[in-house]
Short mmCIF file of N, CA and C in Angstrom, two decimals:
data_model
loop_
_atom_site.label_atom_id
_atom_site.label_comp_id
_atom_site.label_asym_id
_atom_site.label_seq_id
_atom_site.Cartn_x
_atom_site.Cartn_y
_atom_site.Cartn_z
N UNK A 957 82.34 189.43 -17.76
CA UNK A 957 83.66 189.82 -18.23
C UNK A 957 84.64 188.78 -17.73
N UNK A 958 85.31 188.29 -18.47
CA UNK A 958 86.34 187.03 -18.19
C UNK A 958 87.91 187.81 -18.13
N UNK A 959 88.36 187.03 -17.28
CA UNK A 959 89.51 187.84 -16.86
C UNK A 959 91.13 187.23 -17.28
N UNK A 960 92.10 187.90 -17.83
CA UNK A 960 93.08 187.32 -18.38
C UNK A 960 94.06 187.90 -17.41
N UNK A 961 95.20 186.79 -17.46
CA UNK A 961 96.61 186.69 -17.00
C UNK A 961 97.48 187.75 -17.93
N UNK A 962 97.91 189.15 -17.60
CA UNK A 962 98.71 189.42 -17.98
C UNK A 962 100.42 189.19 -17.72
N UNK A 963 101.48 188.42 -18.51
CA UNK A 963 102.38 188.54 -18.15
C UNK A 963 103.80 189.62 -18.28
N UNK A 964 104.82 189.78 -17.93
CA UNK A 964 105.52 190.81 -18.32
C UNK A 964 105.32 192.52 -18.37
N UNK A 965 104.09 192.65 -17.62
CA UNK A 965 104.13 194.17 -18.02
C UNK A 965 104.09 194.29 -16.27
N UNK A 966 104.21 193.57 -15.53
CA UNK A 966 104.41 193.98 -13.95
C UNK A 966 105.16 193.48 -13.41
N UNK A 967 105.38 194.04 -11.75
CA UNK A 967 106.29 193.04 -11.30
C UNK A 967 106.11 191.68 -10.94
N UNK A 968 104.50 191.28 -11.11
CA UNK A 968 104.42 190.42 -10.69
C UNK A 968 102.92 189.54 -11.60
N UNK A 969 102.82 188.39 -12.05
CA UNK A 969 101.60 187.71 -12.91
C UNK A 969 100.29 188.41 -12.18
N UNK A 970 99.58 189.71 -12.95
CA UNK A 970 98.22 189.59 -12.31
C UNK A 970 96.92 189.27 -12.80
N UNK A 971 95.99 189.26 -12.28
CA UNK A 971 94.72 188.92 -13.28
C UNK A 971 94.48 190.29 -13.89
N UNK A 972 93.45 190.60 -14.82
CA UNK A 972 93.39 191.96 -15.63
C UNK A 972 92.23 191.61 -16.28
N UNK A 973 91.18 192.45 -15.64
CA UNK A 973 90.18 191.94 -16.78
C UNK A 973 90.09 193.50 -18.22
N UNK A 974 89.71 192.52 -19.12
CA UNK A 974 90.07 193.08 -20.52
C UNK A 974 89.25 194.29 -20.69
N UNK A 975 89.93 195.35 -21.39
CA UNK A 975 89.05 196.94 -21.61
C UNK A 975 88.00 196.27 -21.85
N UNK A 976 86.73 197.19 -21.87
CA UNK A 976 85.46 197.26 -22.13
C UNK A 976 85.58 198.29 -23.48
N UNK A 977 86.06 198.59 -24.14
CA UNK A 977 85.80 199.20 -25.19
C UNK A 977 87.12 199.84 -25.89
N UNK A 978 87.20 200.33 -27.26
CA UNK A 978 88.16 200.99 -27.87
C UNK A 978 89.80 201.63 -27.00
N UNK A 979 88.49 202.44 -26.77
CA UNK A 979 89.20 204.08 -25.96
C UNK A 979 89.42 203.34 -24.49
N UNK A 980 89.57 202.33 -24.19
CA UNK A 980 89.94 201.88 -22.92
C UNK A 980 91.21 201.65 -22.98
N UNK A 981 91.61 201.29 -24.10
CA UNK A 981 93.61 200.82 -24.18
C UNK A 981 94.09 201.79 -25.44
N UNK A 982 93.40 201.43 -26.62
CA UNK A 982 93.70 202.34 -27.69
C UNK A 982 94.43 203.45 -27.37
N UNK A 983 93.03 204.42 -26.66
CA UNK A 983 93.73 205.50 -26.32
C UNK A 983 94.59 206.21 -25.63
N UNK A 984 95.19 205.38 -25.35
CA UNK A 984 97.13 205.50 -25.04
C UNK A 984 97.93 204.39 -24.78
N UNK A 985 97.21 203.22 -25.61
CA UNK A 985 98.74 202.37 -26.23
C UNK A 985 99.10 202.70 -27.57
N UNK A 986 98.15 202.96 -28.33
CA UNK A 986 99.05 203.57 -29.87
C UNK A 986 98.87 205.01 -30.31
N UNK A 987 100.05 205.23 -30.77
CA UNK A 987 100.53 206.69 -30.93
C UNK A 987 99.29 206.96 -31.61
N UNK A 988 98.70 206.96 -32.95
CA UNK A 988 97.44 207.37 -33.23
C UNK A 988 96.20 207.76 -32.11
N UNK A 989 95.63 207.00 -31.03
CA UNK A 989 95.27 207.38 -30.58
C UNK A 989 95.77 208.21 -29.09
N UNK A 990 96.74 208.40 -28.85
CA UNK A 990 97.58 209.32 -28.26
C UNK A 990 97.34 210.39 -28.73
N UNK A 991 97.64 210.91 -30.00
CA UNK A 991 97.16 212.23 -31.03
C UNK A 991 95.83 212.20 -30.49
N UNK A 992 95.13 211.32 -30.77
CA UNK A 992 93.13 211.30 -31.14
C UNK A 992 93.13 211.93 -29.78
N UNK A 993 93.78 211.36 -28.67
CA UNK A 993 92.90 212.05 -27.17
C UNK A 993 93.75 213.05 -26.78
N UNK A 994 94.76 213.86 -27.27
CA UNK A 994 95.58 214.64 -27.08
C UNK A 994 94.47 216.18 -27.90
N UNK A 995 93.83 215.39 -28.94
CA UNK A 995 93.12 216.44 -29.70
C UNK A 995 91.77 216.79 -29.06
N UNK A 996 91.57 216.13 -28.27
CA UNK A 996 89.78 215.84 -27.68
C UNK A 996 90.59 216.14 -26.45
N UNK A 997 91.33 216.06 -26.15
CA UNK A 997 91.67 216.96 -24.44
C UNK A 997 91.92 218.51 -24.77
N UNK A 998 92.41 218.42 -25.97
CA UNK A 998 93.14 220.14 -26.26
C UNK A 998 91.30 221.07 -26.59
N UNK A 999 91.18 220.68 -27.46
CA UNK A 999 89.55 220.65 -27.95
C UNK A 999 88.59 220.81 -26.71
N UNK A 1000 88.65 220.32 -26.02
CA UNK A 1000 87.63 220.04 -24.79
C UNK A 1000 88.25 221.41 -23.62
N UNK A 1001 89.26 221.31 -23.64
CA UNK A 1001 89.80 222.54 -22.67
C UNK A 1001 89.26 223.85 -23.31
N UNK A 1002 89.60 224.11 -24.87
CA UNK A 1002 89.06 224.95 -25.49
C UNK A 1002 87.52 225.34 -25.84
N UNK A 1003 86.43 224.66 -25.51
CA UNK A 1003 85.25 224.48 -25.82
C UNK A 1003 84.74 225.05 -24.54
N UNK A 1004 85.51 224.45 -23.14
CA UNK A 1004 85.45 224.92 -21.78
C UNK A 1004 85.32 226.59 -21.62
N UNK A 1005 86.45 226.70 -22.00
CA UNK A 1005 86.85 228.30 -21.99
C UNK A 1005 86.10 228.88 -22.61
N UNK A 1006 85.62 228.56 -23.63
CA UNK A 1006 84.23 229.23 -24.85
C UNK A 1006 83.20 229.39 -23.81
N UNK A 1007 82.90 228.24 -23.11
CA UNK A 1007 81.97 228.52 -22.49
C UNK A 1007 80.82 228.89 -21.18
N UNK A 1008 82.58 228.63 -20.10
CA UNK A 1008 82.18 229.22 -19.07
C UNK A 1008 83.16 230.06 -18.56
N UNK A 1009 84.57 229.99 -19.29
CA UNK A 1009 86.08 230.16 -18.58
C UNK A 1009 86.87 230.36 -17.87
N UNK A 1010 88.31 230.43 -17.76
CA UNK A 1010 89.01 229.31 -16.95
C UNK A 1010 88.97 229.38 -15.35
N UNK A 1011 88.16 230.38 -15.27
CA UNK A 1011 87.59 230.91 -13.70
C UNK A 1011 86.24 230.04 -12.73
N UNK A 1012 85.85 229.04 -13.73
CA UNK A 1012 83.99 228.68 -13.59
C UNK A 1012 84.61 227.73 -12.77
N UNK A 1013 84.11 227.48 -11.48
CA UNK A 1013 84.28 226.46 -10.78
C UNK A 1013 83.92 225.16 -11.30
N UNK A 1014 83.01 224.62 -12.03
CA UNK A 1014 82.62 223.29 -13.15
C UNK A 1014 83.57 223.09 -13.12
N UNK A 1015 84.19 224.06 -14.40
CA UNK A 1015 85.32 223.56 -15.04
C UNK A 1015 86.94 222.71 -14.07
N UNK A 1016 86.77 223.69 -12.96
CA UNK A 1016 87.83 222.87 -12.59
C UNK A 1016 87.41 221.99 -12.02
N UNK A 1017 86.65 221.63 -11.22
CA UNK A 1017 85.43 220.11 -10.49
C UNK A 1017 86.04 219.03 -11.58
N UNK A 1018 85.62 219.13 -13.15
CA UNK A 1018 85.71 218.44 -13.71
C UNK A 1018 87.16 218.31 -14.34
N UNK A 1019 87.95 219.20 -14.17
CA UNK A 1019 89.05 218.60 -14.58
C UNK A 1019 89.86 217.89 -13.67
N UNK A 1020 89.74 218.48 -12.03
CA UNK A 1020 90.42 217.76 -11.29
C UNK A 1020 90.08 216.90 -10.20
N UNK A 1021 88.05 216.58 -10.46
CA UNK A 1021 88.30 215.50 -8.89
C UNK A 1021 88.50 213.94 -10.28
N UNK A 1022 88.59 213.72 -11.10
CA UNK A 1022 88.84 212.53 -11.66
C UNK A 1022 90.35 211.94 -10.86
N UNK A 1023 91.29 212.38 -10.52
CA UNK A 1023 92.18 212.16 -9.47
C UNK A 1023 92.29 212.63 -8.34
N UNK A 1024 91.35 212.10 -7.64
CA UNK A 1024 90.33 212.36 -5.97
C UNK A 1024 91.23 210.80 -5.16
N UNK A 1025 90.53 209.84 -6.46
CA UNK A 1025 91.37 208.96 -5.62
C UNK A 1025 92.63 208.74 -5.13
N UNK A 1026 93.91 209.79 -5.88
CA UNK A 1026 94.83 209.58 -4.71
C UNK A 1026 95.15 210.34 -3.81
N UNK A 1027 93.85 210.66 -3.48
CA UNK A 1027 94.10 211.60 -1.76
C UNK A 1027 93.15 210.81 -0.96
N UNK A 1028 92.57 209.20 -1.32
CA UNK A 1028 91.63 208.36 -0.82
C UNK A 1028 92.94 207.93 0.33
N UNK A 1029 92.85 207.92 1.57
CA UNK A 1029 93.38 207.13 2.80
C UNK A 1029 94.18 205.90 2.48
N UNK A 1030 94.75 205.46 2.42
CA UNK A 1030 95.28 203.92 2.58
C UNK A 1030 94.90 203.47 4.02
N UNK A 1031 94.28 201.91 3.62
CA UNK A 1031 94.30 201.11 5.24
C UNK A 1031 95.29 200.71 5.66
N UNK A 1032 95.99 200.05 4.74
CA UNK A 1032 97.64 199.79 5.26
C UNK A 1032 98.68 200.53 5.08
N UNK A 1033 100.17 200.15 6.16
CA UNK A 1033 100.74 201.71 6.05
C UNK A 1033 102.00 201.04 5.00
N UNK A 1034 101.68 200.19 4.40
CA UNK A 1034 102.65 200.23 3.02
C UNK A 1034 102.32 201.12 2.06
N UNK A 1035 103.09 201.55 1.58
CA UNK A 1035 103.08 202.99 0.30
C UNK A 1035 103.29 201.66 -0.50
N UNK A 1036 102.54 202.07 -1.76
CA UNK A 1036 102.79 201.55 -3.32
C UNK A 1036 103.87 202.36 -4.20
N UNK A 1037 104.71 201.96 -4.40
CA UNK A 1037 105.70 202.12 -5.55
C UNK A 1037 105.13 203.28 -6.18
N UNK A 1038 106.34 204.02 -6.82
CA UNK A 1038 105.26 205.32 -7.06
C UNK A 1038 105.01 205.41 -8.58
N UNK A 1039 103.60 206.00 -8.73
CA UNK A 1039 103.46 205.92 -10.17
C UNK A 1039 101.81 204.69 -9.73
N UNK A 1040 102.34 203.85 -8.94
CA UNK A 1040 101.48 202.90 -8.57
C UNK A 1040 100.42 203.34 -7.78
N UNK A 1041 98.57 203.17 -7.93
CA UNK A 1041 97.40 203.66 -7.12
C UNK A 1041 97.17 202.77 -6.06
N UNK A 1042 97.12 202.80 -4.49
CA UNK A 1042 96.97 201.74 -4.07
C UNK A 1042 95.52 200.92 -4.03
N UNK A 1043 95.51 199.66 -3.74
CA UNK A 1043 94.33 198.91 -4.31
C UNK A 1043 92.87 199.55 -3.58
N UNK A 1044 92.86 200.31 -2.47
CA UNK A 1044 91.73 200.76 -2.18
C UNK A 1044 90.78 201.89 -3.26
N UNK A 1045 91.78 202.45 -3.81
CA UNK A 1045 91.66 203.58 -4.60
C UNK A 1045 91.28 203.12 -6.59
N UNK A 1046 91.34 202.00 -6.60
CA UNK A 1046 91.19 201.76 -8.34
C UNK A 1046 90.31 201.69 -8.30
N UNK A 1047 88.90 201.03 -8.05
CA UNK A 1047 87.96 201.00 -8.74
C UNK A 1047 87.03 202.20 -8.56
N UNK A 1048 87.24 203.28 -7.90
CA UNK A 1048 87.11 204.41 -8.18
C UNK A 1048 87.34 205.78 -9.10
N UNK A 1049 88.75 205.56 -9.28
CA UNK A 1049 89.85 205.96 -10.26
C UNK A 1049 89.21 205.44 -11.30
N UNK A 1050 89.22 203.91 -11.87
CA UNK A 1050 88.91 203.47 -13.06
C UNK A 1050 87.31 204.38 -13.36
N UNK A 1051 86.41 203.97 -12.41
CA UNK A 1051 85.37 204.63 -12.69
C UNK A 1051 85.41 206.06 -12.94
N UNK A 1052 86.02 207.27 -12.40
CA UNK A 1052 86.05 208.36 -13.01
C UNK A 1052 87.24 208.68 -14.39
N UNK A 1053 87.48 207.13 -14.78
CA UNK A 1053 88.12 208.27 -15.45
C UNK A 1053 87.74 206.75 -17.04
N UNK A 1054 86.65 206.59 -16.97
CA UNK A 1054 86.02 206.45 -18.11
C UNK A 1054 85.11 206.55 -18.75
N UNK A 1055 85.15 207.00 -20.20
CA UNK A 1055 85.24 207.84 -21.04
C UNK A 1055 83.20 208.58 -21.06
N UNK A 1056 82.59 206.90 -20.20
CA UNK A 1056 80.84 207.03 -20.33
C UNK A 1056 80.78 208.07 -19.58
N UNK A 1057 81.58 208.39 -18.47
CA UNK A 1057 80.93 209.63 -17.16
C UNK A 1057 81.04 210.82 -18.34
N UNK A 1058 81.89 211.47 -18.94
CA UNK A 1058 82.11 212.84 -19.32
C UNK A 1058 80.79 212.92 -19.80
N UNK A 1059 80.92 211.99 -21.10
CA UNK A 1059 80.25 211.49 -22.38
C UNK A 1059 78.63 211.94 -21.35
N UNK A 1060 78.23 211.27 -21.02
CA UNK A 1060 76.77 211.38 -19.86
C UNK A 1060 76.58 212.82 -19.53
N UNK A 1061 77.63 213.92 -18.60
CA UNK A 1061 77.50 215.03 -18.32
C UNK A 1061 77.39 216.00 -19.46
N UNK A 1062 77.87 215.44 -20.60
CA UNK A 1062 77.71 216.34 -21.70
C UNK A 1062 76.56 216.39 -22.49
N UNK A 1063 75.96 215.00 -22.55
CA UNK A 1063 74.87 214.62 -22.61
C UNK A 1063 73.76 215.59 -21.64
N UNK A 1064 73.36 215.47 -20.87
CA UNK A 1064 72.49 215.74 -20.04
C UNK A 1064 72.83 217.35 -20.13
N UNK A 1065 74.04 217.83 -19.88
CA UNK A 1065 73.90 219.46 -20.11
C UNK A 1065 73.47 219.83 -21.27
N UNK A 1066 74.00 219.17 -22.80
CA UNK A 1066 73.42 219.70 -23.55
C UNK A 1066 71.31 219.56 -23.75
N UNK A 1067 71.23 218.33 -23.27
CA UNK A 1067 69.58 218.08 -23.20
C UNK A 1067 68.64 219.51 -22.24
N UNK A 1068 69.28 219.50 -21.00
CA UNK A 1068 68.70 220.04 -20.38
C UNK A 1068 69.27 221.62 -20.51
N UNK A 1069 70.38 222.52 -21.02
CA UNK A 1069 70.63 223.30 -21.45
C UNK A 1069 71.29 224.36 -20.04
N UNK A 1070 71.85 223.11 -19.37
CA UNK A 1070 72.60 223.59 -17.97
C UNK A 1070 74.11 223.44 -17.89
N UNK A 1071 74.57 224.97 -18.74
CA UNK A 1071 76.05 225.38 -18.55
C UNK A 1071 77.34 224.81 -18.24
N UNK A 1072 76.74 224.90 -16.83
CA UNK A 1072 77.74 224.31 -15.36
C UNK A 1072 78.16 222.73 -15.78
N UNK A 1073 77.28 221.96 -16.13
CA UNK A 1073 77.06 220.71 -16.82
C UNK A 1073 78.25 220.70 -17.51
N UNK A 1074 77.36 221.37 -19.09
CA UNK A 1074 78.04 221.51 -20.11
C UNK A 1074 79.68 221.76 -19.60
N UNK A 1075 79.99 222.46 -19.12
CA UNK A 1075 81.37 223.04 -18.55
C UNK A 1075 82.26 222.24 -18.30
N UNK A 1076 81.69 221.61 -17.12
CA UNK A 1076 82.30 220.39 -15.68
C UNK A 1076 82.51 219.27 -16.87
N UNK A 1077 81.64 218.77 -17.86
CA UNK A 1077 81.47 217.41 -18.78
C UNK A 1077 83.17 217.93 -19.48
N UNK A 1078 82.95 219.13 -19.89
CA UNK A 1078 84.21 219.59 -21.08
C UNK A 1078 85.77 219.47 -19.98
N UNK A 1079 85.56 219.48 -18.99
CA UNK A 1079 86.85 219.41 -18.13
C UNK A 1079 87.09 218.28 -17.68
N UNK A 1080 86.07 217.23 -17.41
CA UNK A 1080 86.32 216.05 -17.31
C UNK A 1080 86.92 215.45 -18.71
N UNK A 1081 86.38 215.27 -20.15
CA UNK A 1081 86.74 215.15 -20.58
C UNK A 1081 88.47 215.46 -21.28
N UNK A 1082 88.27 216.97 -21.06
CA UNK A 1082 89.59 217.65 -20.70
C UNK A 1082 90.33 216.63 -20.00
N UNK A 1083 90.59 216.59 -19.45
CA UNK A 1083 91.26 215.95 -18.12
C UNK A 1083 91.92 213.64 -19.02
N UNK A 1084 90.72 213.37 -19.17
CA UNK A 1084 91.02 211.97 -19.82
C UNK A 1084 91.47 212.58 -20.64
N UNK A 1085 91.37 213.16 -21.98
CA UNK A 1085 91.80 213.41 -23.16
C UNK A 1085 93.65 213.23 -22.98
N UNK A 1086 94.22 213.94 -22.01
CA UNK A 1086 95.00 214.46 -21.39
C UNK A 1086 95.62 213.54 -20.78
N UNK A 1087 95.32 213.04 -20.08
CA UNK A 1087 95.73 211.71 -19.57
C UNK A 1087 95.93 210.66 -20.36
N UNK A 1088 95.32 210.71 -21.75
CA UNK A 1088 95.65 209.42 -22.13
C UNK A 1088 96.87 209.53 -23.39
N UNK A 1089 96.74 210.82 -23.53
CA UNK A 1089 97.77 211.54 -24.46
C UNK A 1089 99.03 211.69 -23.91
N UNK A 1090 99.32 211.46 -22.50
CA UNK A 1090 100.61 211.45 -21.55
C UNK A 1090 100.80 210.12 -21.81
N UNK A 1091 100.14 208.91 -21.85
CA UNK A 1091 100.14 207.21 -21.88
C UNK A 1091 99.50 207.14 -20.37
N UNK A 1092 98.58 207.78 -19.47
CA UNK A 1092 97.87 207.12 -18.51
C UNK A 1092 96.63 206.77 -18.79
N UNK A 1093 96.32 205.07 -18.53
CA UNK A 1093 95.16 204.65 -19.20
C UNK A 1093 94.21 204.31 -17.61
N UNK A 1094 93.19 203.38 -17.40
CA UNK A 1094 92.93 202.96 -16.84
C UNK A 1094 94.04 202.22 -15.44
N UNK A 1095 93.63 201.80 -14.52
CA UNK A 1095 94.34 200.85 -13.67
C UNK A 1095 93.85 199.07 -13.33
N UNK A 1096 95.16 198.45 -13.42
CA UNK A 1096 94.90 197.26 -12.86
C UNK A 1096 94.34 197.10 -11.77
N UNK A 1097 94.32 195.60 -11.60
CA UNK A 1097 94.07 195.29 -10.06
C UNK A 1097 94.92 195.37 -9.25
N UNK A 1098 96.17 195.47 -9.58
CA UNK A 1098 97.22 195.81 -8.61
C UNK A 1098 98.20 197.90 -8.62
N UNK A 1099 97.33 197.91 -9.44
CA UNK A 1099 97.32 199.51 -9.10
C UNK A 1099 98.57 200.31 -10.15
N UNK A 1100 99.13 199.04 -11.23
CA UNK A 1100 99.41 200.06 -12.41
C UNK A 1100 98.90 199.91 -13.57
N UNK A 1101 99.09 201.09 -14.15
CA UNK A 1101 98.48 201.56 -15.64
C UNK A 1101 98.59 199.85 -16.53
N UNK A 1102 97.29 199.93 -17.05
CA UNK A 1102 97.39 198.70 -17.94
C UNK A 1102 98.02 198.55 -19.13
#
């Protein structure tokens, strides 16, 4: 993966390496797909409730450790600007909160025909759908939204 100079969208020139797929920027730099994951978060909350509801511990696992990382420690005692993840915490963040993890748990619950799975996958998804329908996408290397 080759990495580009973004300018103007921070405070400062950083490197950025480029989405890995569609639904990595798409889905919440253009209003179309804003709708698309606004409908697959609404959808996914609702599919949840069908099927274990809004009480099943899954379900909330998966809707809310995808933002685990900002209760991750900082080593240094500078605070990041807010809105901003600090750099210990992104490549964790990035990793839960794209789109292959849900996609996989939903996978595997529906194969193996394990609920809790099925459930936790629909709240994770929940959860991105949701996030990207607000405009929060992935994170830079310097810890804002790309």
């Amino acid at each position: 993966m080759s990495m580009t100079l973004v300018r103007g969208s921070a405070p400062h020139d950083v490197p950025v390496a480029p989405p890995d797929s569609p639904w990595d920027s798409w889905s919440w730099q253009h209003p179309v797909g804003r709708a698309v994951s606004g409908a697959v978060g609404i959808g996914a909350l609702a599919a949840a409730g069908v099927l274990g509801g809004p009480l099943t511990f899954s379900f909330w696992v998966g809707l809310l450790a995808p933002d685990a990382p900002f209760f991750i420690p900082r080593r240094s005692a500078e605070a990041p600007e807010p809105g901003v993840l600090h750099t210990e915490a992104i490549e964790l963040y990035n990793a839960l909160h794209n789109i292959e993890g849900p996609v996989l748990a939903l996978l595997l619950g529906a194969l193996t025909g394990n609920r809790p799975l099925l459930v936790g996958g629909l709240g994770w998804l929940a959860h991105l759908g949701l996030d990207r329908a607000l405009g929060f996408g992935l994170r830079r290397s310097d810890g804002h939204i790309h």
